[in-house]
């Protein structure tokens, strides 16, 4: 009487072992059958390369006229109609396709932070503000976001005449079609070169001209290439910023020395001098209207 349950239990055990061993094959076959059954309900779709008339007939070409058959720039709009990104040129009077212009614009936007750091007054301003915070020994007051925002708005204020001249003299005529992109670059870079050369020391330009292997510089600003003017300007900005930072540090360093001497004379050598000197630094900075004094004179260094 006890043999049937044993036999039935052994069969169930064998079935479970089989399912564990080959269950993934059964699941894969089931999924494949379901996929084939679902695809059988869809109507097959076909794609054709059609000509400009959209009459459903195929053609080996996707343009109406032969390449090079245009007589004016407007005719180039009818060529290569099957392409999504094209560069259309017609003896230097052609235009760049809109999709490719978007690519160039996005690439230029990615370069804006680097240009902001190298070709404007941002570098000098942010370094001087950093030195000011370090001299006050306030660690994170003002925070970095405040310093960067202040430096950026001061940069916009200082560079506004340069940007306005570049926009009015180069970008507006180029958008109106009066000048080409190359001419717009040559005209637009002149105000920026004038500003950069006015803030660059002659010895830096001479050194970089010598390193670049250029001919002996005659002192003419127009003869300095941009690849020489940019590093010369950056080195001059760093030098000027560190000189201003040193001058800011001197009065606060005197306060640290006085406080340290007083503490040593009182026998309080275990007390950190910075803990006592920081309130006196902040008091001196507030009484002298330090932020106005530093920012106003810093802006004046660019004029």
Coordinates of C-alpha atoms in Angstrom, one line a residue:
X1 CA 0.0 0.0 0.0
X2 CA 3.0 2.4 0.5
X3 CA 4.6 1.9 -3.0
X4 CA 2.4 4.3 -5.0
X5 CA 3.2 7.5 -3.0
X6 CA 6.9 6.6 -3.2
X7 CA 6.7 6.1 -7.0
X8 CA 4.7 9.3 -7.4
X9 CA 7.1 11.3 -5.3
X10 CA 10.1 10.0 -7.2
X11 CA 8.5 11.1 -10.5
X12 CA 7.8 14.6 -9.2
X13 CA 11.4 14.8 -8.0
X14 CA 12.7 13.8 -11.4
X15 CA 10.4 16.4 -13.1
X16 CA 11.7 19.1 -10.8
X17 CA 15.3 18.2 -11.6
X18 CA 14.6 18.3 -15.3
X19 CA 12.9 21.7 -15.1
X20 CA 15.9 23.1 -13.1
X21 CA 18.3 21.7 -15.7
X22 CA 16.5 22.6 -18.9
X23 CA 14.0 25.2 -17.8
X24 CA 15.9 28.1 -19.5
X25 CA 15.6 26.3 -22.9
X26 CA 11.8 25.9 -22.5
X27 CA 11.5 29.6 -21.5
X28 CA 13.6 30.7 -24.5
X29 CA 11.5 28.6 -26.9
X30 CA 8.3 30.0 -25.4
X31 CA 9.5 33.6 -25.8
X32 CA 10.5 32.9 -29.4
X33 CA 7.1 31.5 -30.2
X34 CA 5.4 34.5 -28.7
X35 CA 7.6 36.9 -30.6
X36 CA 7.0 35.1 -34.0
X37 CA 3.3 35.1 -33.3
X38 CA 3.3 38.9 -32.5
X39 CA 5.3 39.7 -35.6
X40 CA 2.8 37.8 -37.8
X41 CA 0.1 40.4 -37.0
X42 CA 2.1 43.3 -38.4
X43 CA 1.9 44.3 -42.1
X44 CA 5.4 44.3 -43.7
X45 CA 6.6 47.9 -44.3
X46 CA 8.9 49.0 -47.1
X47 CA 11.0 52.1 -47.5
X48 CA 11.9 53.6 -50.9
X49 CA 14.3 56.4 -51.9
X50 CA 12.1 58.7 -53.8
X51 CA 12.9 61.6 -56.1
X52 CA 11.8 65.3 -55.6
X53 CA 8.3 64.6 -57.0
X54 CA 7.5 62.1 -54.3
X55 CA 5.6 59.9 -56.8
X56 CA 6.7 56.6 -55.2
X57 CA 9.2 55.7 -57.8
X58 CA 12.8 54.9 -56.9
X59 CA 15.8 56.7 -58.4
X60 CA 19.5 56.3 -58.1
X61 CA 20.0 60.0 -57.3
X62 CA 18.5 62.3 -54.6
X63 CA 19.1 65.6 -56.2
X64 CA 17.4 67.5 -59.0
X65 CA 20.3 69.1 -60.9
X66 CA 23.8 68.0 -61.6
X67 CA 26.4 69.1 -59.0
X68 CA 28.1 72.4 -60.0
X69 CA 25.2 73.5 -62.2
X70 CA 24.1 76.4 -59.9
X71 CA 24.6 79.9 -61.1
X72 CA 24.0 81.8 -57.9
X73 CA 24.0 81.1 -54.1
X74 CA 20.2 80.6 -54.0
X75 CA 20.5 77.7 -56.5
X76 CA 22.6 75.7 -54.1
X77 CA 19.5 75.2 -51.9
X78 CA 18.1 72.8 -54.5
X79 CA 21.2 70.6 -54.6
X80 CA 21.8 67.5 -52.5
X81 CA 18.3 67.5 -51.1
X82 CA 18.7 64.0 -49.7
X83 CA 21.5 65.0 -47.2
X84 CA 20.8 66.3 -43.7
X85 CA 24.2 68.0 -43.1
X86 CA 25.9 69.7 -46.0
X87 CA 28.5 72.3 -46.6
X88 CA 27.5 74.4 -49.6
X89 CA 30.3 76.5 -51.2
X90 CA 30.1 78.6 -54.4
X91 CA 33.5 80.2 -55.0
X92 CA 33.6 81.4 -51.4
X93 CA 30.0 82.9 -51.5
X94 CA 28.3 79.8 -50.2
X95 CA 26.7 79.2 -46.8
X96 CA 26.9 76.5 -44.1
X97 CA 23.9 74.2 -43.6
X98 CA 21.8 75.0 -40.5
X99 CA 22.5 71.7 -38.8
X100 CA 26.2 72.1 -39.2
X101 CA 25.9 75.7 -37.8
X102 CA 24.3 74.3 -34.7
X103 CA 27.2 71.9 -34.3
X104 CA 29.7 74.8 -34.5
X105 CA 27.6 76.9 -32.1
X106 CA 27.5 74.0 -29.5
X107 CA 31.3 73.6 -29.9
X108 CA 31.8 77.3 -29.4
X109 CA 29.7 77.3 -26.2
X110 CA 31.9 74.6 -24.8
X111 CA 34.9 76.9 -25.3
X112 CA 33.3 79.9 -23.6
X113 CA 34.6 79.1 -20.1
X114 CA 38.2 78.8 -21.4
X115 CA 37.9 82.0 -23.3
X116 CA 36.5 83.7 -20.2
X117 CA 39.5 82.7 -18.2
X118 CA 42.1 83.6 -20.7
X119 CA 41.0 86.6 -22.8
X120 CA 39.2 88.7 -20.2
X121 CA 39.8 90.4 -16.9
X122 CA 38.4 87.4 -15.0
X123 CA 41.8 85.9 -14.0
X124 CA 43.1 89.0 -12.3
X125 CA 39.9 89.7 -10.4
X126 CA 39.3 86.2 -9.1
X127 CA 42.9 85.9 -7.9
X128 CA 42.8 89.2 -6.0
X129 CA 39.5 88.3 -4.4
X130 CA 41.0 84.9 -3.3
X131 CA 44.0 86.7 -1.8
X132 CA 41.7 89.0 0.1
X133 CA 39.8 86.2 1.6
X134 CA 43.0 84.4 2.6
X135 CA 44.4 87.5 4.2
X136 CA 41.3 87.9 6.3
X137 CA 41.6 84.2 7.3
X138 CA 37.8 83.7 7.1
X139 CA 38.2 80.4 5.3
X140 CA 34.9 80.2 3.4
X141 CA 33.5 83.7 3.9
X142 CA 32.6 84.9 1.3
X143 CA 32.0 81.4 -0.3
X144 CA 33.4 80.4 -3.6
X145 CA 30.1 80.9 -5.5
X146 CA 29.9 84.6 -4.3
X147 CA 33.5 85.3 -5.3
X148 CA 33.0 83.7 -8.8
X149 CA 29.8 85.5 -9.3
X150 CA 31.3 88.8 -8.3
X151 CA 34.3 88.3 -10.5
X152 CA 32.0 87.4 -13.4
X153 CA 29.9 90.5 -13.1
X154 CA 32.9 92.7 -12.7
X155 CA 34.4 91.1 -15.9
X156 CA 31.2 91.9 -17.8
X157 CA 31.3 95.5 -16.5
X158 CA 35.0 95.9 -17.6
X159 CA 34.7 94.1 -20.9
X160 CA 31.3 95.6 -21.9
X161 CA 32.9 98.3 -24.3
X162 CA 35.0 95.6 -25.9
X163 CA 32.1 93.2 -26.4
X164 CA 29.9 96.1 -27.7
X165 CA 32.5 97.1 -30.3
X166 CA 32.9 93.4 -31.4
X167 CA 29.1 93.0 -31.8
X168 CA 28.5 96.3 -33.6
X169 CA 31.5 96.1 -35.9
X170 CA 31.6 92.4 -36.7
X171 CA 28.5 90.4 -35.8
X172 CA 25.8 92.8 -37.0
X173 CA 27.4 93.2 -40.5
X174 CA 28.0 89.5 -40.8
X175 CA 24.3 88.7 -39.9
X176 CA 23.2 91.2 -42.5
X177 CA 25.4 89.6 -45.1
X178 CA 27.6 92.6 -45.7
X179 CA 30.8 90.8 -44.7
X180 CA 32.0 87.2 -44.7
X181 CA 32.9 85.1 -41.6
X182 CA 36.7 85.7 -42.2
X183 CA 36.2 89.4 -42.5
X184 CA 34.0 89.4 -39.3
X185 CA 36.8 87.6 -37.4
X186 CA 39.4 90.1 -38.6
X187 CA 37.3 93.1 -37.6
X188 CA 35.9 91.6 -34.4
X189 CA 39.3 90.6 -32.9
X190 CA 40.7 94.1 -33.2
X191 CA 39.0 95.5 -30.0
X192 CA 40.0 92.4 -28.1
X193 CA 43.6 92.7 -29.3
X194 CA 43.6 96.4 -28.3
X195 CA 42.4 95.6 -24.8
X196 CA 44.8 92.6 -24.3
X197 CA 47.8 94.5 -25.6
X198 CA 47.1 97.4 -23.2
X199 CA 47.3 95.0 -20.2
X200 CA 50.3 93.1 -21.5
X201 CA 53.9 94.0 -20.6
X202 CA 56.3 94.5 -23.5
X203 CA 58.9 92.1 -22.0
X204 CA 56.4 89.2 -22.0
X205 CA 55.6 89.8 -25.7
X206 CA 59.3 90.0 -26.6
X207 CA 60.0 86.7 -24.8
X208 CA 57.2 84.8 -26.4
X209 CA 58.0 86.3 -29.8
X210 CA 61.6 85.0 -29.3
X211 CA 60.4 81.5 -28.2
X212 CA 58.0 81.3 -31.2
X213 CA 61.0 81.9 -33.5
X214 CA 59.4 85.0 -35.0
X215 CA 61.5 87.9 -36.5
X216 CA 62.7 90.6 -34.1
X217 CA 59.7 92.5 -32.8
X218 CA 59.5 96.0 -34.0
X219 CA 57.1 97.1 -31.2
X220 CA 54.0 97.3 -33.5
X221 CA 51.0 95.7 -31.7
X222 CA 49.5 94.7 -35.0
X223 CA 52.5 92.5 -35.8
X224 CA 51.9 90.3 -32.8
X225 CA 50.1 87.0 -33.6
X226 CA 47.3 85.9 -31.4
X227 CA 49.1 82.7 -30.5
X228 CA 51.8 85.0 -29.0
X229 CA 49.6 87.7 -27.5
X230 CA 47.4 85.3 -25.5
X231 CA 50.1 83.6 -23.4
X232 CA 51.8 87.0 -23.0
X233 CA 48.6 88.5 -21.7
X234 CA 48.0 85.6 -19.3
X235 CA 51.5 85.8 -17.8
X236 CA 51.1 89.6 -17.3
X237 CA 47.7 89.1 -15.7
X238 CA 49.1 86.6 -13.2
X239 CA 52.0 88.8 -12.4
X240 CA 49.8 91.8 -11.8
X241 CA 47.3 89.8 -9.7
X242 CA 50.0 88.5 -7.4
X243 CA 51.5 91.9 -6.9
X244 CA 48.1 93.3 -5.9
X245 CA 47.5 90.3 -3.6
X246 CA 50.9 90.9 -1.9
X247 CA 50.0 94.5 -1.2
X248 CA 46.6 93.3 0.3
X249 CA 48.4 90.8 2.5
X250 CA 50.9 93.3 4.1
X251 CA 48.6 95.1 6.6
X252 CA 47.0 91.9 7.7
X253 CA 50.4 90.3 8.1
X254 CA 51.4 93.2 10.4
X255 CA 48.3 92.5 12.6
X256 CA 49.3 88.8 12.9
X257 CA 52.8 89.7 13.9
X258 CA 51.6 92.2 16.6
X259 CA 49.1 89.8 18.0
X260 CA 51.7 87.0 18.1
X261 CA 54.3 89.2 19.9
X262 CA 51.7 90.3 22.5
X263 CA 50.7 86.7 23.2
X264 CA 54.3 85.5 23.5
X265 CA 55.0 88.4 25.9
X266 CA 52.0 87.4 28.0
X267 CA 53.1 83.8 28.1
X268 CA 50.1 82.5 26.1
X269 CA 52.2 80.5 23.6
X270 CA 49.6 77.7 23.4
X271 CA 46.9 80.1 22.1
X272 CA 46.8 80.3 18.3
X273 CA 47.5 83.9 17.2
X274 CA 45.0 83.6 14.3
X275 CA 42.1 83.1 16.7
X276 CA 42.8 86.5 18.3
X277 CA 43.9 88.3 15.2
X278 CA 41.0 87.5 13.0
X279 CA 38.5 89.8 14.8
X280 CA 41.0 92.6 14.5
X281 CA 41.4 92.0 10.8
X282 CA 37.7 92.0 10.2
X283 CA 37.4 95.2 12.3
X284 CA 40.2 96.9 10.3
X285 CA 38.6 95.8 7.0
X286 CA 35.2 97.1 7.9
X287 CA 36.5 100.4 9.2
X288 CA 38.5 101.0 6.1
X289 CA 35.6 100.0 3.8
X290 CA 37.8 97.2 2.4
X291 CA 35.5 95.8 -0.2
X292 CA 34.9 99.1 -1.8
X293 CA 38.5 100.0 -1.6
X294 CA 39.8 96.8 -3.2
X295 CA 37.1 96.4 -5.9
X296 CA 37.1 100.0 -7.0
X297 CA 40.9 100.2 -7.3
X298 CA 41.0 96.8 -8.9
X299 CA 38.6 97.9 -11.6
X300 CA 40.7 101.1 -12.1
X301 CA 43.8 99.0 -12.9
X302 CA 42.1 98.1 -16.3
X303 CA 41.7 101.7 -17.4

